[in-house]
Coordinates of C-alpha atoms and ligand atoms in Angstrom, one line a residue:
M521 CA 101.3 122.1 77.9
D522 CA 102.1 122.8 81.6
L523 CA 105.6 123.5 82.8
I524 CA 106.6 122.2 86.1
L525 CA 109.3 124.1 88.0
N526 CA 111.5 123.4 91.0
L527 CA 111.0 125.4 94.1
M528 CA 114.4 126.7 95.2
D529 CA 114.8 129.2 98.0
G530 CA 111.2 130.4 97.5
V531 CA 111.7 130.9 93.7
S532 CA 110.2 128.7 90.9
M533 CA 112.9 127.8 88.4
P534 CA 114.0 125.3 85.8
A535 CA 116.9 122.8 86.5
V536 CA 120.5 124.0 86.2
S537 CA 120.8 121.7 83.2
N538 CA 117.8 123.4 81.5
A539 CA 116.8 119.9 80.3
W540 CA 113.2 118.7 80.6
I541 CA 111.4 115.4 80.9
D542 CA 107.9 114.6 79.5
V543 CA 105.1 113.8 81.9
Y544 CA 102.2 111.7 80.5
E545 CA 98.5 111.6 81.1
P546 CA 97.6 108.0 81.8
A547 CA 94.0 108.4 80.6
T548 CA 95.1 109.3 77.0
G549 CA 98.8 108.4 76.8
A550 CA 99.5 112.0 75.6
V551 CA 102.1 114.4 77.0
L552 CA 100.6 116.5 79.8
A553 CA 103.5 118.5 81.1
R554 CA 107.3 118.8 81.3
L555 CA 109.3 118.7 84.4
P556 CA 112.9 119.8 85.1
D557 CA 115.5 117.1 84.6
S558 CA 117.4 118.1 87.8
D559 CA 120.6 116.6 89.1
E560 CA 123.1 116.9 92.0
R561 CA 123.7 120.6 91.2
D562 CA 120.0 121.4 91.9
V563 CA 120.1 119.3 95.0
E564 CA 123.1 121.2 96.3
L565 CA 121.3 124.6 95.7
A566 CA 118.2 123.3 97.5
Y567 CA 120.4 122.1 100.4
L568 CA 122.2 125.4 100.7
A569 CA 118.8 127.3 100.7
A570 CA 117.4 124.9 103.3
D571 CA 120.5 125.2 105.5
R572 CA 120.3 129.1 105.4
A573 CA 116.6 129.0 106.3
L574 CA 117.0 126.6 109.3
A575 CA 117.7 129.1 112.1
G576 CA 114.8 131.4 111.1
W577 CA 112.3 128.5 110.8
K578 CA 113.3 127.1 114.2
A579 CA 113.1 130.5 115.8
M580 CA 109.5 130.9 114.6
G581 CA 108.7 128.3 117.3
R582 CA 106.0 125.6 117.3
E583 CA 103.1 128.1 117.1
G584 CA 104.6 130.1 114.3
R585 CA 105.3 127.0 112.3
S586 CA 101.9 125.6 113.1
N587 CA 100.2 128.7 111.8
V588 CA 102.0 128.5 108.5
L589 CA 101.1 124.9 108.0
L590 CA 97.5 125.6 109.0
R591 CA 97.3 128.4 106.4
L592 CA 98.8 126.1 103.8
A593 CA 96.2 123.5 104.6
Q594 CA 93.5 126.1 104.1
L595 CA 94.9 127.3 100.8
I596 CA 94.9 123.7 99.5
E597 CA 91.4 123.1 100.7
D598 CA 90.2 126.4 99.0
D599 CA 91.7 125.0 95.8
L600 CA 90.6 121.4 96.3
E601 CA 88.7 121.0 93.0
A602 CA 91.7 122.2 90.9
F603 CA 94.1 120.0 92.9
A604 CA 91.8 117.0 92.5
Q605 CA 91.4 117.5 88.7
L606 CA 95.2 117.8 88.4
E607 CA 95.9 114.7 90.5
S608 CA 93.4 112.6 88.5
K609 CA 94.9 113.9 85.1
D610 CA 98.4 113.2 86.2
N611 CA 97.9 109.8 87.9
G612 CA 94.9 108.3 86.0
K613 CA 92.9 107.8 89.2
P614 CA 89.2 108.5 89.2
L615 CA 88.5 112.2 89.8
A616 CA 85.9 111.2 92.5
L617 CA 88.7 109.4 94.4
A618 CA 91.1 112.4 94.2
R619 CA 88.2 114.6 95.5
K620 CA 87.2 112.3 98.3
V621 CA 90.6 110.9 99.4
D622 CA 93.8 112.2 98.0
I623 CA 93.4 116.0 98.4
P624 CA 91.3 116.0 101.6
R625 CA 93.9 113.7 103.2
A626 CA 96.7 116.0 102.1
V627 CA 94.9 118.8 103.8
A628 CA 94.4 116.6 106.9
N629 CA 98.1 115.8 106.9
F630 CA 99.0 119.5 107.3
R631 CA 96.3 120.1 109.9
F632 CA 97.2 117.0 111.9
F633 CA 100.9 117.7 112.2
A634 CA 100.4 121.5 112.5
T635 CA 98.5 120.8 115.7
A636 CA 100.3 117.6 116.8
I637 CA 103.5 119.6 117.2
L638 CA 101.8 121.8 119.8
H639 CA 101.1 118.7 121.9
F640 CA 104.4 116.9 121.3
P641 CA 105.7 116.2 124.8
S642 CA 109.2 115.9 126.3
E643 CA 109.5 113.0 128.7
A644 CA 111.1 113.4 132.2
H645 CA 112.6 110.5 134.2
V646 CA 113.2 111.3 137.9
M647 CA 115.7 109.2 139.8
D648 CA 114.4 109.7 143.4
D649 CA 116.7 112.2 145.0
V650 CA 119.6 111.6 142.7
A651 CA 118.9 113.4 139.4
V652 CA 116.3 114.3 136.8
N653 CA 116.6 113.3 133.2
W654 CA 114.6 115.1 130.6
T655 CA 114.4 114.4 126.9
D656 CA 115.2 117.3 124.6
R657 CA 113.9 116.8 121.0
Q658 CA 115.5 119.2 118.5
P659 CA 114.9 119.3 114.8
I660 CA 117.5 117.3 112.9
G661 CA 118.3 120.0 110.3
V662 CA 117.9 119.6 106.6
V663 CA 116.0 116.4 105.8
G664 CA 115.2 114.6 102.6
C665 CA 111.7 113.4 101.6
I666 CA 111.3 111.2 98.6
S667 CA 107.8 110.1 97.6
P668 CA 106.1 107.8 95.0
W669 CA 103.4 108.2 92.3
N670 CA 100.4 106.2 93.6
L671 CA 99.1 108.8 96.0
P672 CA 101.1 111.8 94.9
L673 CA 100.1 114.7 97.0
Y674 CA 98.9 112.6 99.9
L675 CA 102.2 110.8 100.5
F676 CA 104.3 113.9 99.7
T677 CA 102.5 115.8 102.4
W678 CA 102.6 112.8 104.8
K679 CA 106.3 113.3 104.9
I680 CA 106.9 117.1 104.6
A681 CA 104.2 118.1 107.1
P682 CA 105.8 116.4 110.1
A683 CA 109.3 117.3 108.9
L684 CA 108.4 121.0 108.7
A685 CA 106.3 121.0 111.9
A686 CA 109.2 119.6 113.9
G687 CA 111.3 122.5 112.7
N688 CA 113.4 121.0 109.9
C689 CA 113.9 122.4 106.5
V690 CA 113.2 120.1 103.6
V691 CA 114.7 119.0 100.3
A692 CA 111.8 117.1 98.7
K693 CA 111.5 115.0 95.6
P694 CA 108.1 114.0 94.3
S695 CA 107.8 111.1 91.8
E696 CA 108.8 112.1 88.3
V697 CA 105.8 110.1 87.1
T698 CA 103.3 112.4 88.9
P699 CA 104.9 115.8 89.8
C700 CA 101.9 118.1 89.1
T701 CA 100.2 118.6 92.4
A702 CA 103.5 119.0 94.3
H703 CA 104.3 121.8 91.8
R704 CA 100.9 123.4 92.5
L705 CA 101.6 123.2 96.2
S706 CA 104.9 125.0 95.7
T707 CA 103.0 128.0 94.3
L708 CA 101.0 128.3 97.6
C709 CA 103.9 128.2 100.1
A710 CA 104.8 131.9 100.1
R711 CA 101.1 132.9 100.5
A712 CA 100.9 130.7 103.5
G713 CA 103.8 132.8 105.0
M714 CA 106.4 130.1 104.7
P715 CA 109.9 131.7 104.6
S716 CA 112.0 131.1 101.5
G717 CA 114.2 128.0 101.6
V718 CA 112.1 126.1 104.3
L719 CA 110.7 123.8 101.7
N720 CA 112.6 123.2 98.5
I721 CA 111.2 120.9 95.8
V722 CA 113.6 119.3 93.3
H723 CA 111.9 117.5 90.4
G724 CA 113.6 114.9 88.3
L725 CA 114.6 111.2 88.0
G726 CA 115.2 109.0 91.0
P727 CA 118.7 107.8 90.1
K728 CA 119.8 111.5 89.7
V729 CA 117.8 113.6 92.2
G730 CA 116.8 110.9 94.7
A731 CA 120.3 109.5 94.7
A732 CA 121.9 112.9 95.2
I733 CA 119.6 113.6 98.2
T734 CA 120.4 110.2 99.6
A735 CA 124.2 110.7 99.2
H736 CA 124.3 114.3 100.3
P737 CA 126.5 114.6 103.4
G738 CA 124.5 117.5 104.8
I739 CA 121.2 115.7 104.8
P740 CA 121.3 113.3 107.8
A741 CA 117.7 111.9 107.6
I742 CA 115.8 110.5 104.6
S743 CA 112.1 109.6 104.6
F744 CA 111.2 107.4 101.6
T745 CA 108.1 105.7 100.3
G746 CA 108.4 103.5 97.2
G747 CA 109.6 100.2 95.9
T748 CA 111.5 97.7 98.0
R749 CA 114.4 97.6 95.6
T750 CA 114.8 101.4 95.7
G751 CA 114.6 101.3 99.5
A752 CA 117.4 98.8 99.6
E753 CA 119.5 101.0 97.4
I754 CA 118.9 104.0 99.6
A755 CA 119.8 101.9 102.7
R756 CA 123.0 100.8 101.0
V757 CA 124.1 104.3 100.3
A758 CA 122.9 105.9 103.6
A759 CA 124.0 103.2 106.1
P760 CA 127.8 104.0 106.0
M761 CA 126.9 107.6 106.5
F762 CA 124.8 106.7 109.6
K763 CA 121.7 108.5 108.3
K764 CA 118.4 108.2 110.0
L765 CA 116.1 106.3 107.6
S766 CA 112.3 105.8 107.4
L767 CA 111.5 103.4 104.6
E768 CA 107.9 102.6 103.7
L769 CA 108.1 100.0 101.0
G770 CA 106.0 97.4 99.2
G771 CA 103.5 94.9 100.3
K772 CA 101.8 91.6 99.4
N773 CA 98.9 92.0 101.8
P774 CA 96.7 89.1 102.8
V775 CA 92.9 89.3 103.3
L776 CA 91.7 86.5 105.6
V777 CA 88.1 85.6 105.2
F778 CA 86.9 83.2 107.9
D779 CA 83.7 81.2 107.6
D780 CA 82.0 83.1 110.5
C781 CA 82.4 86.5 108.7
D782 CA 79.7 88.9 107.8
M783 CA 79.7 87.9 104.1
E784 CA 78.1 91.0 102.7
E785 CA 80.6 93.3 104.4
A786 CA 83.6 91.1 103.6
L787 CA 82.6 91.0 99.9
S788 CA 81.9 94.7 99.4
T789 CA 85.0 95.8 101.3
T790 CA 87.3 93.3 99.6
V791 CA 86.2 94.6 96.2
R792 CA 87.4 98.0 97.5
S793 CA 90.6 96.8 99.1
S794 CA 91.5 95.0 95.9
F795 CA 90.8 97.6 93.3
T796 CA 90.7 101.1 94.7
N797 CA 93.2 103.3 92.8
Q798 CA 93.5 100.4 90.3
G799 CA 95.1 98.4 93.1
Q800 CA 98.0 100.8 93.3
I801 CA 97.9 101.4 97.1
C802 CA 100.6 99.8 99.2
L803 CA 97.7 98.8 101.6
C804 CA 95.6 97.0 99.0
G805 CA 94.9 93.4 99.7
S806 CA 96.3 91.2 96.9
R807 CA 96.1 87.7 98.3
I808 CA 92.6 86.8 99.4
L809 CA 92.6 83.7 101.6
V810 CA 89.1 82.1 102.2
H811 CA 88.0 79.3 104.5
E812 CA 87.3 76.2 102.3
R813 CA 83.7 75.9 103.7
I814 CA 82.7 79.3 102.1
Y815 CA 85.4 79.4 99.3
A816 CA 83.1 78.6 96.4
R817 CA 80.3 80.9 97.6
F818 CA 82.7 83.8 98.3
R819 CA 84.6 83.3 95.0
D820 CA 81.4 83.3 92.8
A821 CA 79.9 86.3 94.5
F822 CA 83.2 88.2 94.5
V823 CA 83.9 87.5 90.8
S824 CA 80.4 88.6 89.9
R825 CA 80.8 91.9 91.7
V826 CA 84.2 92.5 90.1
E827 CA 82.8 91.9 86.7
Q828 CA 80.4 94.7 87.3
L829 CA 83.2 97.3 88.0
R830 CA 83.5 99.8 85.2
V831 CA 86.9 100.8 83.8
G832 CA 86.8 104.1 82.1
D833 CA 87.4 107.8 81.8
P834 CA 88.8 108.9 85.2
T835 CA 86.7 112.1 85.0
S836 CA 83.4 110.2 84.6
P837 CA 81.4 109.5 87.8
D838 CA 80.5 106.1 86.3
S839 CA 84.1 104.9 86.3
D840 CA 85.1 102.7 89.3
L841 CA 88.7 102.3 87.9
G842 CA 90.7 104.7 85.8
A843 CA 94.0 104.2 84.1
V844 CA 97.2 102.7 85.6
V845 CA 100.0 105.2 86.0
S846 CA 102.2 104.6 83.0
R847 CA 102.8 102.4 80.0
D848 CA 105.7 100.7 81.7
H849 CA 103.6 99.9 84.7
M850 CA 100.7 98.6 82.6
E851 CA 103.2 96.3 80.8
K852 CA 104.6 95.1 84.1
V853 CA 101.1 94.3 85.5
L854 CA 100.1 92.5 82.3
S855 CA 103.3 90.5 82.4
Y856 CA 102.4 89.3 85.9
I857 CA 99.0 88.1 84.6
D858 CA 100.8 86.2 81.8
L859 CA 103.2 84.8 84.5
A860 CA 100.2 83.7 86.6
R861 CA 98.8 81.8 83.6
T862 CA 102.2 80.1 83.0
E863 CA 102.3 79.2 86.7
G864 CA 99.0 77.3 86.2
G865 CA 96.6 80.0 87.5
K866 CA 93.0 80.3 86.2
V867 CA 91.9 83.8 85.3
L868 CA 88.3 84.1 86.6
C869 CA 87.7 87.6 85.3
G870 CA 89.7 90.4 83.6
G871 CA 93.2 89.4 82.6
T872 CA 93.6 91.9 79.7
R873 CA 94.2 95.5 78.7
V874 CA 91.0 97.5 78.2
Q875 CA 91.0 99.4 75.0
L876 CA 88.8 102.5 75.2
E877 CA 87.6 104.7 72.4
G878 CA 88.4 108.1 70.9
A879 CA 90.7 110.3 72.9
L880 CA 91.1 107.6 75.5
S881 CA 92.3 105.0 73.0
G882 CA 95.9 105.6 73.9
G883 CA 95.3 105.3 77.6
W884 CA 96.6 102.6 79.9
Y885 CA 93.7 100.6 81.3
I886 CA 93.6 97.1 82.8
A887 CA 90.4 95.0 83.6
P888 CA 90.2 94.1 87.3
T889 CA 91.6 90.6 87.4
V890 CA 90.9 87.7 89.8
I891 CA 93.0 84.5 89.6
E892 CA 92.7 81.2 91.4
G893 CA 94.5 77.9 91.5
L894 CA 98.0 79.1 92.5
G895 CA 100.0 77.8 95.4
P896 CA 101.5 80.2 98.0
Q897 CA 105.1 79.9 96.9
C898 CA 104.7 80.9 93.2
R899 CA 106.0 84.3 92.1
T900 CA 102.5 85.6 91.5
N901 CA 101.7 85.1 95.2
Q902 CA 105.1 86.2 96.4
E903 CA 105.9 89.4 94.4
E904 CA 104.3 92.8 94.6
I905 CA 102.2 93.4 91.4
F906 CA 100.8 96.8 92.5
G907 CA 97.9 96.7 90.0
P908 CA 94.3 95.5 89.7
V909 CA 95.2 91.9 90.2
V910 CA 94.3 89.6 93.1
T911 CA 94.5 85.9 93.8
L912 CA 92.2 83.6 95.7
Q913 CA 93.5 80.7 97.9
S914 CA 91.6 78.5 100.4
F915 CA 92.6 77.3 103.9
T916 CA 91.1 74.8 106.4
S917 CA 92.3 76.1 109.8
D918 CA 93.3 79.2 111.6
E919 CA 96.9 77.9 111.7
E920 CA 97.0 77.4 108.0
A921 CA 95.5 80.9 107.4
I922 CA 98.2 82.5 109.6
A923 CA 100.9 80.5 107.8
L924 CA 99.7 81.6 104.4
A925 CA 99.3 85.2 105.5
N926 CA 103.0 85.2 106.7
S927 CA 104.4 83.3 103.7
T928 CA 105.8 86.2 101.8
P929 CA 108.9 88.4 102.3
Y930 CA 106.5 91.4 103.0
G931 CA 104.7 92.5 106.1
L932 CA 102.9 95.7 105.6
A933 CA 99.1 95.2 106.1
A934 CA 96.5 92.5 106.6
V935 CA 92.7 92.4 106.8
I936 CA 90.8 89.8 108.9
W937 CA 87.1 89.1 108.4
T938 CA 85.6 87.2 111.4
T939 CA 82.8 87.8 113.9
D940 CA 84.7 85.7 116.6
L941 CA 86.3 88.2 119.0
K942 CA 88.9 85.7 120.3
R943 CA 89.9 84.7 116.9
S944 CA 90.3 88.3 115.7
H945 CA 92.7 89.0 118.6
R946 CA 94.6 85.7 118.2
V947 CA 95.0 85.9 114.5
A948 CA 95.8 89.7 114.4
R949 CA 98.6 89.2 116.9
A950 CA 100.0 86.2 115.0
I951 CA 100.3 88.0 111.6
N952 CA 103.6 89.6 110.8
A953 CA 102.4 92.9 109.5
G954 CA 102.7 96.5 110.7
I955 CA 98.9 97.2 110.3
V956 CA 96.0 94.8 110.8
W957 CA 92.4 95.7 110.1
V958 CA 89.6 93.6 111.5
N959 CA 86.3 93.8 109.7
C960 CA 87.4 97.0 107.9
W961 CA 90.0 98.4 105.6
M962 CA 91.8 101.8 105.2
V963 CA 90.3 103.2 108.3
R964 CA 93.1 105.6 109.2
D965 CA 93.8 107.5 112.4
L966 CA 96.8 109.7 111.8
R967 CA 98.0 109.1 115.4
T968 CA 98.7 105.4 114.9
P969 CA 102.1 104.0 113.9
F970 CA 102.2 103.3 110.1
G971 CA 104.7 101.1 108.4
G972 CA 105.8 97.5 107.8
M973 CA 107.8 94.6 108.9
K974 CA 110.3 92.5 106.9
Q975 CA 110.8 93.8 103.4
S976 CA 108.0 96.3 103.8
G977 CA 110.2 98.7 105.5
V978 CA 112.0 100.2 108.5
G979 CA 110.5 102.5 111.0
R980 CA 107.0 103.9 111.5
E981 CA 105.4 107.1 110.2
G982 CA 102.4 108.9 111.7
G983 CA 101.6 110.7 114.9
V984 CA 104.3 110.8 117.6
D985 CA 106.5 108.3 115.5
A986 CA 106.9 110.8 112.7
L987 CA 107.7 113.6 115.0
R988 CA 110.2 111.4 116.8
F989 CA 111.8 110.4 113.5
F990 CA 112.2 114.1 112.5
T991 CA 113.8 115.1 115.8
E992 CA 117.0 114.1 117.5
A993 CA 116.5 113.0 121.1
K994 CA 119.0 114.1 123.7
N995 CA 118.9 113.1 127.4
I996 CA 119.9 115.9 129.7
C997 CA 120.7 114.6 133.2
I998 CA 120.7 117.2 136.0
K999 CA 121.9 116.3 139.5
L1000 CA 119.4 117.1 142.3
Ligands
LIG1323 O1 109.1 103.2 92.6 P1 110.4 103.8 93.0 P2 108.5 103.1 91.1 C1 106.3 99.7 94.3 C2 105.5 99.1 93.2 C3 106.0 99.6 92.0 C4 107.4 99.6 92.2 C5 108.2 100.6 91.4 O2 105.7 97.7 93.3 O3 105.7 98.8 90.9 O4 107.5 100.0 93.6 O5 107.6 101.9 91.4 C6 112.6 107.7 93.7 N1 117.5 106.9 95.0 N2 105.8 100.9 94.8 O6 109.4 102.8 90.1 O7 111.4 103.7 91.8 C7 111.6 107.9 92.5 O8 112.1 108.9 91.7 C8 116.6 107.7 95.5 C9 105.3 100.8 96.2 O9 107.8 104.4 91.0 O10 110.8 103.2 94.2 C10 110.4 108.2 93.3 O11 110.3 109.6 93.7 N3 115.3 107.8 95.1 C11 104.9 102.0 96.7 C12 110.5 107.3 94.5 O12 111.9 107.0 94.6 C13 115.0 107.1 94.0 C14 104.6 103.2 96.0 C15 109.7 106.0 94.4 O13 110.1 105.4 93.2 C16 115.9 106.2 93.4 C17 105.2 103.2 94.6 C18 117.2 106.2 93.9 N4 118.2 105.4 93.4 C19 105.7 102.1 94.1 N5 115.3 105.6 92.3 C20 104.3 102.1 98.1 N6 104.8 101.2 99.0 O14 103.4 102.8 98.4 C21 114.0 106.1 92.3 N7 113.8 107.0 93.3

């Protein structure tokens, strides 16, 4: 069994409590590793190490820091296969997905922000002959990064890369459900030339470690991705301390399929946008809205494709879906399918746990599930399920489609399928979501603003937005 350790001031170590928490392998249900059950004492040690490292890290300058992050990216890339195997084992996702998406994107996050910082401009505002203002952007200091279990290394690096590039030192907390790849990353930092204390990783439970980072008076900025309820708790604690917050929360994303769409593309991509990573991506479309003229045709073709998806061993190239992340999560998703039935929904396919054989018999698998017959206001169509479950609804006009799309408390992402250029502009602008894809899904340019409206979050990550978040702007006005 593997032992996960904290990274404190450049040294791998257990928690002060010396207590441990079991980590499970979703594919089998067996214990995979143990992680430190850290608490506020470990957070304090991490903070002190980060604070000591600040001056040196800042003094390395943009180029020095950029070189360290580029070396770290290379070390992960050289070790891609081992990282991918570990991510798949820890999370339950298909190995092919970890190889193709999770780990390459973690590498890309480091490369992107290592170079973005070299091009990060300061603005100047000249007042004719009166004065010149220029915007100085300094690192904030010690910042907190708290990340979830669905894309473990990918979202962990999405936060720490811009934080470090901008010159901050970091106290980071990966999800206790999937800590393995963050631990592996911690073993590469020294080889990349990162000074001790610049990145500190404290493993453990959210209400202990995450809460201690949020409440720490020396940590003035928190970047968080996870559930909306946790985000609200973080905001409640951080607001009276006037902390800077970036909150990337849940979603209930609509997919709008108009009757002029390219049916083949809409079908194949909607299968992906519904079930990639077992539906556990905040960007997955979970409410599929289809024009009534093509509703029956779309529904039948969609269901027949979903029925062909194979749920199985995450290491097998034949598996389209692996296991969901934990027993608790499986039970939560199954309880939503029961709820959908009670609310009057008709399960068109899936709807049950999948029981595999042999070593995988204890694993947490759910058949991809499609439900129809539910109105927009029922809980199934309002609450984030975050699993392989989607619903189908029909609409008769653009206005109705937009109203349905906007009918939840969330506003993270939306997908529009249409070949009408004017409609694509009009509908995209009318939807209350931070990210809208037209005739595609998950096409990601790291320069673009990433985040949600309403209960999907506060602030934007990515590109210049992330670098602005992780720096403090100061206007310096000089009389001419
Ligand atoms: O998230 P949590 P969970 C959604 C999804 C899922 C639900 C719960 O609907 O079913 O959230 O998932 C840390 N103070 N998303 O329970 O609890 C925690 O340890 C500070 C959406 O995993 O929000 C972990 O590191 N931190 C999503 C991180 O917060 C706390 C991705 C996220 O955990 C804390 C994942 C506290 N009081 C889940 N409590 C997305 N939008 O991508 C927990 N944490």
